[in-house]
Amino acid sequence: MEKYGYAWFLDKIDWNTLTFRQPHAAYSKDNLVNYIIEREKAFQPLTKRAIQDFAQALSSLNGEVNYIGKNWVDRFFPRHPSIELKPSRVIDAARKRCLTEESLLDYYTGLDWVVRSKLVGSSRMYNVDETGVQQGETDFGIVAGTTLTSISEKIKADSTTWSSIIESISADGRRLTPCVIFTGNELQGQWFPKEFHDTSPSGWSNADIFLKWLQLVFLPETEPEDPSLWRVLVLDQHKSHVTAELMKKAWLHRVWLSWLPSHSSHVTQPLDVTAFGPLKQYYRQLTRNWGTYEATSPQQQRLFLQAYKTASQKALSRKNIRQGFKTTGI
């Protein structure tokens, strides 16, 4: 017991680099420095808070260490001359609410650097987005195509239940297992075992669900034969989904998170540009004669899943998926 006691634990921690002094401890200050540099080269620099949170998340890989305080970043930079804190560009509120040519140029320039420097081909380029479905006494059970940031259209309904689906596709035309999120606190049975299901009070994904999707769906279904190869995941920068734990998990598995510019999904999001539009049309055709129903019953939720499954298989064809990446320039 004495060999592995508290003193042994303290002796094994390098408090300067926040790593265990053991051969397998590959995560150190150099990893954080490189990550900061790479995010800037991709035109997506990290804030001081993001750096602090990411460093705290990385520290857990090497054992329990002291809490990283708010002044840690200010002390970290002077010790590493290859990086420095810079003033961010101030963007007025009006410009933040609209898409600009400058923001698009920065994004595509940064994405090009990532693809070239990390040698990412079309088979390892992915997009993830979330689409919502209003269930219940709707005007024909219309699907509302959405992104992870906002609802794209409102649907009139007297009694409805909201569900959403996380979809992910690759530039070479593949579709990953969808994640269906029901409104509520628990699932009423597993109707489609091949699909990933979860619940949330709002019917929308949250940080926990999105991290679970990354771990249980994205990482295993996209794992390259060579683990040293990088993958790129294009997504909206939704504040409730972007956590230090998500960034850490992605980075450890060589998944580069490429955040789309604000308010640009209609031109930069492959799923939003060519897939969710046809999906709405096909779903309307399948549900036009349903009339009203009790959306919360397992039988009707099963009916909804089957309709969505049929519509999405048609809308998310290999041709439409590849066209989405081509149209958006990704």
mmCIF file of C-alpha atoms in Angstrom:
data_model
loop_
_atom_site.group_PDB
_atom_site.id
_atom_site.type_symbol
_atom_site.label_atom_id
_atom_site.label_comp_id
_atom_site.label_asym_id
_atom_site.label_seq_id
_atom_site.Cartn_x
_atom_site.Cartn_y
_atom_site.Cartn_z
ATOM 1 C CA MET A 1 0.000 0.000 0.000
ATOM 2 C CA GLU A 2 2.858 2.354 0.838
ATOM 3 C CA LYS A 3 4.328 1.872 -2.635
ATOM 4 C CA TYR A 4 1.203 3.229 -4.275
ATOM 5 C CA GLY A 5 0.199 5.712 -1.614
ATOM 6 C CA TYR A 6 -0.408 9.447 -1.800
ATOM 7 C CA ALA A 7 3.296 10.304 -1.810
ATOM 8 C CA TRP A 8 3.884 7.963 -4.766
ATOM 9 C CA PHE A 9 1.029 9.615 -6.639
ATOM 10 C CA LEU A 10 2.372 13.131 -6.049
ATOM 11 C CA ASP A 11 5.868 12.105 -7.084
ATOM 12 C CA LYS A 12 4.610 10.792 -10.424
ATOM 13 C CA ILE A 13 2.943 14.038 -11.438
ATOM 14 C CA ASP A 14 4.935 16.694 -13.246
ATOM 15 C CA TRP A 15 3.111 19.796 -12.070
ATOM 16 C CA ASN A 16 4.747 21.977 -14.702
ATOM 17 C CA THR A 17 3.452 19.999 -17.660
ATOM 18 C CA LEU A 18 0.431 18.411 -15.978
ATOM 19 C CA THR A 19 1.530 14.928 -17.018
ATOM 20 C CA PHE A 20 2.582 11.693 -15.379
ATOM 21 C CA ARG A 21 6.282 11.056 -15.791
ATOM 22 C CA GLN A 22 5.739 7.674 -17.414
ATOM 23 C CA PRO A 23 6.566 6.405 -20.939
ATOM 24 C CA HIS A 24 2.915 6.176 -22.007
ATOM 25 C CA ALA A 25 2.039 9.743 -20.977
ATOM 26 C CA ALA A 26 1.877 11.401 -24.392
ATOM 27 C CA TYR A 27 -0.198 14.430 -23.455
ATOM 28 C CA SER A 28 1.784 17.428 -22.276
ATOM 29 C CA LYS A 29 2.177 21.168 -22.638
ATOM 30 C CA ASP A 30 3.479 20.683 -26.195
ATOM 31 C CA ASN A 31 0.158 19.137 -27.221
ATOM 32 C CA LEU A 32 -1.713 22.164 -25.946
ATOM 33 C CA VAL A 33 0.710 24.578 -27.625
ATOM 34 C CA ASN A 34 0.352 22.782 -30.965
ATOM 35 C CA TYR A 35 -3.431 22.745 -30.643
ATOM 36 C CA ILE A 36 -3.513 26.508 -30.012
ATOM 37 C CA ILE A 37 -1.309 27.122 -33.061
ATOM 38 C CA GLU A 38 -3.369 24.831 -35.303
ATOM 39 C CA ARG A 39 -6.690 26.418 -34.322
ATOM 40 C CA GLU A 40 -5.299 29.821 -35.305
ATOM 41 C CA LYS A 41 -4.014 28.512 -38.636
ATOM 42 C CA ALA A 42 -7.509 27.193 -39.283
ATOM 43 C CA PHE A 43 -8.885 30.725 -38.643
ATOM 44 C CA GLN A 44 -10.690 29.410 -35.552
ATOM 45 C CA PRO A 45 -8.539 30.635 -32.635
ATOM 46 C CA LEU A 46 -9.321 29.636 -29.071
ATOM 47 C CA THR A 47 -10.351 32.108 -26.393
ATOM 48 C CA LYS A 48 -8.588 32.195 -23.028
ATOM 49 C CA ARG A 49 -11.565 30.426 -21.460
ATOM 50 C CA ALA A 50 -11.530 27.707 -24.118
ATOM 51 C CA ILE A 51 -7.796 27.152 -23.565
ATOM 52 C CA GLN A 52 -8.294 26.918 -19.809
ATOM 53 C CA ASP A 53 -11.179 24.450 -20.149
ATOM 54 C CA PHE A 54 -9.294 22.348 -22.696
ATOM 55 C CA ALA A 55 -6.192 22.236 -20.481
ATOM 56 C CA GLN A 56 -8.330 21.156 -17.533
ATOM 57 C CA ALA A 57 -9.891 18.392 -19.622
ATOM 58 C CA LEU A 58 -6.476 17.194 -20.814
ATOM 59 C CA SER A 59 -5.083 17.137 -17.286
ATOM 60 C CA SER A 60 -7.523 14.379 -16.353
ATOM 61 C CA LEU A 61 -5.797 12.065 -18.820
ATOM 62 C CA ASN A 62 -2.755 11.939 -16.596
ATOM 63 C CA GLY A 63 -4.361 11.602 -13.200
ATOM 64 C CA GLU A 64 -6.178 13.895 -10.828
ATOM 65 C CA VAL A 65 -4.423 17.253 -10.590
ATOM 66 C CA ASN A 66 -5.210 20.558 -8.968
ATOM 67 C CA TYR A 67 -7.920 22.757 -10.405
ATOM 68 C CA ILE A 68 -6.604 25.032 -13.157
ATOM 69 C CA GLY A 69 -7.379 28.571 -12.079
ATOM 70 C CA LYS A 70 -8.382 31.571 -14.165
ATOM 71 C CA ASN A 71 -4.815 32.970 -14.151
ATOM 72 C CA TRP A 72 -3.240 29.735 -15.391
ATOM 73 C CA VAL A 73 -3.452 30.783 -19.059
ATOM 74 C CA ASP A 74 -1.701 34.101 -18.355
ATOM 75 C CA ARG A 75 1.175 32.196 -16.758
ATOM 76 C CA PHE A 76 1.220 29.529 -19.468
ATOM 77 C CA PHE A 77 1.837 31.843 -22.435
ATOM 78 C CA PRO A 78 5.034 33.550 -21.192
ATOM 79 C CA ARG A 79 6.622 30.116 -20.751
ATOM 80 C CA HIS A 80 5.970 29.278 -24.417
ATOM 81 C CA PRO A 81 7.314 31.920 -26.830
ATOM 82 C CA SER A 82 5.845 30.176 -29.886
ATOM 83 C CA ILE A 83 2.367 31.384 -28.896
ATOM 84 C CA GLU A 84 0.951 34.657 -27.663
ATOM 85 C CA LEU A 85 -2.346 36.176 -26.664
ATOM 86 C CA LYS A 86 -3.707 38.476 -29.350
ATOM 87 C CA PRO A 87 -6.641 40.872 -29.393
ATOM 88 C CA SER A 88 -9.594 39.361 -31.204
ATOM 89 C CA ARG A 89 -11.241 41.194 -34.056
ATOM 90 C CA VAL A 90 -14.268 43.115 -32.863
ATOM 91 C CA ILE A 91 -17.316 42.332 -34.974
ATOM 92 C CA ASP A 92 -20.338 44.547 -34.494
ATOM 93 C CA ALA A 93 -23.678 42.974 -33.649
ATOM 94 C CA ALA A 94 -25.196 43.637 -37.078
ATOM 95 C CA ARG A 95 -22.389 41.776 -38.872
ATOM 96 C CA LYS A 96 -22.574 38.871 -36.418
ATOM 97 C CA ARG A 97 -26.221 38.421 -37.342
ATOM 98 C CA CYS A 98 -25.492 38.057 -41.039
ATOM 99 C CA LEU A 99 -23.161 36.142 -43.320
ATOM 100 C CA THR A 100 -20.227 38.072 -44.757
ATOM 101 C CA GLU A 101 -17.813 37.379 -47.584
ATOM 102 C CA GLU A 102 -14.943 37.851 -45.146
ATOM 103 C CA SER A 103 -16.199 35.169 -42.761
ATOM 104 C CA LEU A 104 -16.681 32.710 -45.621
ATOM 105 C CA LEU A 105 -13.200 33.416 -46.994
ATOM 106 C CA ASP A 106 -11.653 32.880 -43.563
ATOM 107 C CA TYR A 107 -13.555 29.647 -43.064
ATOM 108 C CA TYR A 108 -12.685 28.056 -46.398
ATOM 109 C CA THR A 109 -9.057 29.203 -46.167
ATOM 110 C CA GLY A 110 -8.789 27.634 -42.738
ATOM 111 C CA LEU A 111 -10.536 24.439 -43.809
ATOM 112 C CA ASP A 112 -8.205 24.138 -46.786
ATOM 113 C CA TRP A 113 -5.228 24.362 -44.433
ATOM 114 C CA VAL A 114 -6.666 21.608 -42.226
ATOM 115 C CA VAL A 115 -7.381 19.287 -45.158
ATOM 116 C CA ARG A 116 -3.940 19.780 -46.690
ATOM 117 C CA SER A 117 -1.889 19.668 -43.498
ATOM 118 C CA LYS A 118 -3.686 16.615 -42.140
ATOM 119 C CA LEU A 119 -4.075 14.870 -45.515
ATOM 120 C CA VAL A 120 -7.832 14.393 -45.208
ATOM 121 C CA GLY A 121 -9.568 12.785 -48.195
ATOM 122 C CA SER A 122 -13.287 12.659 -49.007
ATOM 123 C CA SER A 123 -13.740 9.387 -47.109
ATOM 124 C CA ARG A 124 -12.723 11.134 -43.869
ATOM 125 C CA MET A 125 -14.635 14.405 -44.354
ATOM 126 C CA TYR A 126 -17.954 14.470 -42.439
ATOM 127 C CA ASN A 127 -20.854 16.782 -41.703
ATOM 128 C CA VAL A 128 -23.304 16.554 -38.804
ATOM 129 C CA ASP A 129 -26.557 18.454 -38.401
ATOM 130 C CA GLU A 130 -29.853 18.120 -36.573
ATOM 131 C CA THR A 131 -33.333 18.150 -38.072
ATOM 132 C CA GLY A 132 -36.555 18.517 -36.104
ATOM 133 C CA VAL A 133 -39.936 16.856 -36.453
ATOM 134 C CA GLN A 134 -43.140 18.184 -34.960
ATOM 135 C CA GLN A 135 -45.399 15.293 -34.048
ATOM 136 C CA GLY A 136 -49.053 15.449 -33.097
ATOM 137 C CA GLU A 137 -52.063 17.220 -34.563
ATOM 138 C CA THR A 138 -50.103 19.045 -37.255
ATOM 139 C CA ASP A 139 -51.127 20.201 -40.714
ATOM 140 C CA PHE A 140 -49.831 16.988 -42.449
ATOM 141 C CA GLY A 141 -47.041 16.067 -40.014
ATOM 142 C CA ILE A 142 -44.571 18.464 -41.623
ATOM 143 C CA VAL A 143 -40.857 18.037 -41.034
ATOM 144 C CA ALA A 144 -39.017 21.237 -40.157
ATOM 145 C CA GLY A 145 -35.485 21.135 -41.507
ATOM 146 C CA THR A 146 -33.205 22.668 -38.922
ATOM 147 C CA THR A 147 -29.623 23.005 -37.833
ATOM 148 C CA LEU A 148 -28.063 22.602 -34.410
ATOM 149 C CA THR A 149 -28.556 26.310 -33.840
ATOM 150 C CA SER A 150 -32.111 27.269 -34.772
ATOM 151 C CA ILE A 151 -35.488 26.124 -36.055
ATOM 152 C CA SER A 152 -35.850 26.975 -39.727
ATOM 153 C CA GLU A 153 -39.631 27.169 -39.896
ATOM 154 C CA LYS A 154 -42.557 27.227 -37.512
ATOM 155 C CA ILE A 155 -45.404 24.738 -37.748
ATOM 156 C CA LYS A 156 -48.914 25.422 -36.554
ATOM 157 C CA ALA A 157 -50.142 22.679 -34.258
ATOM 158 C CA ASP A 158 -52.798 22.323 -31.591
ATOM 159 C CA SER A 159 -51.156 19.470 -29.706
ATOM 160 C CA THR A 160 -47.633 18.505 -30.616
ATOM 161 C CA THR A 161 -44.555 16.673 -29.418
ATOM 162 C CA TRP A 162 -41.141 17.613 -30.706
ATOM 163 C CA SER A 163 -38.506 15.117 -31.779
ATOM 164 C CA SER A 164 -35.186 15.695 -33.479
ATOM 165 C CA ILE A 165 -32.720 13.554 -35.380
ATOM 166 C CA ILE A 166 -28.949 13.918 -35.567
ATOM 167 C CA GLU A 167 -27.758 13.001 -39.056
ATOM 168 C CA SER A 168 -24.162 12.684 -40.228
ATOM 169 C CA ILE A 169 -22.782 12.089 -43.724
ATOM 170 C CA SER A 170 -19.419 11.771 -45.466
ATOM 171 C CA ALA A 171 -18.114 13.489 -48.585
ATOM 172 C CA ASP A 172 -17.849 10.142 -50.382
ATOM 173 C CA GLY A 173 -21.603 9.561 -49.993
ATOM 174 C CA ARG A 174 -22.016 7.536 -46.801
ATOM 175 C CA ARG A 175 -24.638 8.070 -44.100
ATOM 176 C CA LEU A 176 -24.004 7.209 -40.466
ATOM 177 C CA THR A 177 -26.550 5.768 -38.052
ATOM 178 C CA PRO A 178 -29.080 8.503 -37.175
ATOM 179 C CA CYS A 179 -29.751 9.468 -33.573
ATOM 180 C CA VAL A 180 -33.452 9.982 -32.771
ATOM 181 C CA ILE A 181 -34.223 12.184 -29.758
ATOM 182 C CA PHE A 182 -37.709 12.085 -28.268
ATOM 183 C CA THR A 183 -39.270 14.617 -25.931
ATOM 184 C CA GLY A 184 -39.435 13.199 -22.421
ATOM 185 C CA ASN A 185 -37.335 11.588 -19.736
ATOM 186 C CA GLU A 186 -37.219 7.952 -20.815
ATOM 187 C CA LEU A 187 -37.728 5.777 -23.889
ATOM 188 C CA GLN A 188 -40.840 3.678 -24.360
ATOM 189 C CA GLY A 189 -39.205 0.610 -25.841
ATOM 190 C CA GLN A 190 -36.590 0.027 -28.511
ATOM 191 C CA TRP A 191 -38.429 -0.020 -31.826
ATOM 192 C CA PHE A 192 -35.457 0.265 -34.157
ATOM 193 C CA PRO A 193 -32.440 -1.428 -32.543
ATOM 194 C CA LYS A 194 -30.156 -0.401 -35.420
ATOM 195 C CA GLU A 195 -30.747 3.246 -34.623
ATOM 196 C CA PHE A 196 -29.499 5.209 -31.647
ATOM 197 C CA HIS A 197 -32.244 6.666 -29.434
ATOM 198 C CA ASP A 198 -32.279 9.083 -26.524
ATOM 199 C CA THR A 199 -34.570 11.583 -24.818
ATOM 200 C CA SER A 200 -34.415 15.170 -23.617
ATOM 201 C CA PRO A 201 -37.046 17.432 -22.029
ATOM 202 C CA SER A 202 -37.033 19.690 -25.105
ATOM 203 C CA GLY A 203 -36.782 16.999 -27.762
ATOM 204 C CA TRP A 204 -33.500 18.544 -28.910
ATOM 205 C CA SER A 205 -30.003 17.232 -28.394
ATOM 206 C CA ASN A 206 -27.851 18.703 -25.643
ATOM 207 C CA ALA A 207 -24.185 18.507 -24.649
ATOM 208 C CA ASP A 208 -24.555 15.083 -23.029
ATOM 209 C CA ILE A 209 -26.468 13.565 -25.945
ATOM 210 C CA PHE A 210 -24.115 15.043 -28.523
ATOM 211 C CA LEU A 211 -21.060 13.692 -26.687
ATOM 212 C CA LYS A 212 -22.759 10.305 -26.421
ATOM 213 C CA TRP A 213 -23.470 10.382 -30.164
ATOM 214 C CA LEU A 214 -19.812 11.179 -30.860
ATOM 215 C CA GLN A 215 -18.650 8.261 -28.716
ATOM 216 C CA LEU A 216 -21.236 5.632 -29.663
ATOM 217 C CA VAL A 217 -21.944 6.477 -33.303
ATOM 218 C CA PHE A 218 -19.414 8.756 -34.960
ATOM 219 C CA LEU A 219 -16.116 7.449 -33.607
ATOM 220 C CA PRO A 220 -16.744 3.707 -34.131
ATOM 221 C CA GLU A 221 -18.480 4.094 -37.509
ATOM 222 C CA THR A 222 -15.801 6.347 -38.996
ATOM 223 C CA GLU A 223 -12.671 4.829 -37.474
ATOM 224 C CA PRO A 224 -9.974 4.558 -40.177
ATOM 225 C CA GLU A 225 -7.878 1.425 -40.535
ATOM 226 C CA ASP A 226 -4.833 3.529 -39.769
ATOM 227 C CA PRO A 227 -5.486 5.200 -36.371
ATOM 228 C CA SER A 228 -2.929 7.911 -37.158
ATOM 229 C CA LEU A 229 -5.173 9.367 -39.882
ATOM 230 C CA TRP A 230 -7.235 12.466 -39.169
ATOM 231 C CA ARG A 231 -10.951 12.969 -39.722
ATOM 232 C CA VAL A 232 -12.754 16.303 -40.149
ATOM 233 C CA LEU A 233 -16.236 16.895 -38.748
ATOM 234 C CA VAL A 234 -18.016 20.005 -40.052
ATOM 235 C CA LEU A 235 -20.681 21.321 -37.688
ATOM 236 C CA ASP A 236 -22.409 24.380 -36.287
ATOM 237 C CA GLN A 237 -20.841 25.952 -33.229
ATOM 238 C CA HIS A 238 -23.801 25.550 -30.914
ATOM 239 C CA LYS A 239 -22.834 26.825 -27.467
ATOM 240 C CA SER A 240 -24.785 24.115 -25.649
ATOM 241 C CA HIS A 241 -22.931 21.378 -27.552
ATOM 242 C CA VAL A 242 -19.371 22.712 -27.625
ATOM 243 C CA THR A 243 -17.732 21.580 -24.394
ATOM 244 C CA ALA A 244 -14.136 20.974 -23.362
ATOM 245 C CA GLU A 245 -14.950 17.287 -22.983
ATOM 246 C CA LEU A 246 -16.230 17.136 -26.567
ATOM 247 C CA MET A 247 -13.118 18.909 -27.862
ATOM 248 C CA LYS A 248 -10.865 16.605 -25.847
ATOM 249 C CA LYS A 249 -12.597 13.436 -27.004
ATOM 250 C CA ALA A 250 -12.431 14.555 -30.642
ATOM 251 C CA TRP A 251 -8.784 15.620 -30.418
ATOM 252 C CA LEU A 252 -7.702 12.362 -28.760
ATOM 253 C CA HIS A 253 -9.231 10.423 -31.660
ATOM 254 C CA ARG A 254 -7.777 12.765 -34.303
ATOM 255 C CA VAL A 255 -11.100 14.320 -35.225
ATOM 256 C CA TRP A 256 -10.803 17.961 -36.261
ATOM 257 C CA LEU A 257 -13.937 19.925 -35.346
ATOM 258 C CA SER A 258 -14.517 22.516 -38.075
ATOM 259 C CA TRP A 259 -16.995 25.129 -36.855
ATOM 260 C CA LEU A 260 -19.115 26.721 -39.575
ATOM 261 C CA PRO A 261 -19.423 30.540 -39.669
ATOM 262 C CA SER A 262 -22.457 31.945 -37.882
ATOM 263 C CA HIS A 263 -25.662 32.088 -39.920
ATOM 264 C CA SER A 264 -24.100 30.275 -42.872
ATOM 265 C CA SER A 265 -25.816 26.878 -42.795
ATOM 266 C CA HIS A 266 -27.971 27.644 -45.817
ATOM 267 C CA VAL A 267 -24.824 27.847 -47.970
ATOM 268 C CA THR A 268 -22.130 25.902 -46.068
ATOM 269 C CA GLN A 269 -23.928 22.955 -44.440
ATOM 270 C CA PRO A 270 -24.072 19.950 -46.846
ATOM 271 C CA LEU A 271 -27.041 18.368 -45.048
ATOM 272 C CA ASP A 272 -28.971 21.622 -45.000
ATOM 273 C CA VAL A 273 -28.294 22.446 -48.653
ATOM 274 C CA THR A 274 -29.295 19.241 -50.463
ATOM 275 C CA ALA A 275 -30.732 16.717 -47.989
ATOM 276 C CA PHE A 276 -33.187 18.269 -45.563
ATOM 277 C CA GLY A 277 -35.254 19.947 -48.304
ATOM 278 C CA PRO A 278 -36.121 16.675 -50.095
ATOM 279 C CA LEU A 279 -36.571 15.049 -46.688
ATOM 280 C CA LYS A 280 -39.410 17.458 -45.870
ATOM 281 C CA GLN A 281 -41.129 16.716 -49.166
ATOM 282 C CA TYR A 282 -40.881 12.940 -48.852
ATOM 283 C CA TYR A 283 -42.081 13.002 -45.256
ATOM 284 C CA ARG A 284 -45.109 15.118 -46.202
ATOM 285 C CA GLN A 285 -46.026 12.613 -48.891
ATOM 286 C CA LEU A 286 -45.866 9.732 -46.429
ATOM 287 C CA THR A 287 -47.859 11.443 -43.661
ATOM 288 C CA ARG A 288 -50.373 13.463 -45.685
ATOM 289 C CA ASN A 289 -53.242 11.100 -44.882
ATOM 290 C CA TRP A 290 -52.469 10.492 -41.252
ATOM 291 C CA GLY A 291 -54.803 13.148 -39.895
ATOM 292 C CA THR A 292 -54.515 13.766 -36.162
ATOM 293 C CA TYR A 293 -53.176 11.315 -33.634
ATOM 294 C CA GLU A 294 -51.824 11.025 -30.124
ATOM 295 C CA ALA A 295 -48.128 11.632 -30.677
ATOM 296 C CA THR A 296 -46.963 10.304 -27.336
ATOM 297 C CA SER A 297 -48.290 6.771 -27.782
ATOM 298 C CA PRO A 298 -45.666 4.114 -28.582
ATOM 299 C CA GLN A 299 -47.699 2.933 -31.577
ATOM 300 C CA GLN A 300 -47.768 6.357 -33.213
ATOM 301 C CA GLN A 301 -44.145 7.066 -32.377
ATOM 302 C CA ARG A 302 -43.305 3.805 -34.073
ATOM 303 C CA LEU A 303 -45.303 4.997 -37.094
ATOM 304 C CA PHE A 304 -43.366 8.265 -37.093
ATOM 305 C CA LEU A 305 -40.035 6.434 -36.978
ATOM 306 C CA GLN A 306 -40.993 4.244 -39.895
ATOM 307 C CA ALA A 307 -42.101 7.252 -41.949
ATOM 308 C CA TYR A 308 -38.913 9.138 -41.141
ATOM 309 C CA LYS A 309 -36.810 6.095 -41.909
ATOM 310 C CA THR A 310 -38.408 5.697 -45.331
ATOM 311 C CA ALA A 311 -38.226 9.411 -46.170
ATOM 312 C CA SER A 312 -34.637 9.808 -44.992
ATOM 313 C CA GLN A 313 -33.405 6.770 -46.914
ATOM 314 C CA LYS A 314 -34.738 8.382 -50.073
ATOM 315 C CA ALA A 315 -33.550 11.920 -49.308
ATOM 316 C CA LEU A 316 -30.125 10.926 -48.030
ATOM 317 C CA SER A 317 -29.137 9.038 -51.143
ATOM 318 C CA ARG A 318 -25.488 8.705 -52.076
ATOM 319 C CA LYS A 319 -26.065 11.161 -54.939
ATOM 320 C CA ASN A 320 -27.687 13.818 -52.730
ATOM 321 C CA ILE A 321 -25.036 13.447 -50.049
ATOM 322 C CA ARG A 322 -22.139 13.901 -52.458
ATOM 323 C CA GLN A 323 -23.910 16.807 -54.145
ATOM 324 C CA GLY A 324 -24.230 18.529 -50.776
ATOM 325 C CA PHE A 325 -20.476 18.566 -50.258
ATOM 326 C CA LYS A 326 -19.895 19.628 -53.864
ATOM 327 C CA THR A 327 -22.408 22.478 -53.696
ATOM 328 C CA THR A 328 -20.997 23.853 -50.454
ATOM 329 C CA GLY A 329 -17.390 23.539 -51.593
ATOM 330 C CA ILE A 330 -16.519 21.143 -48.784
#
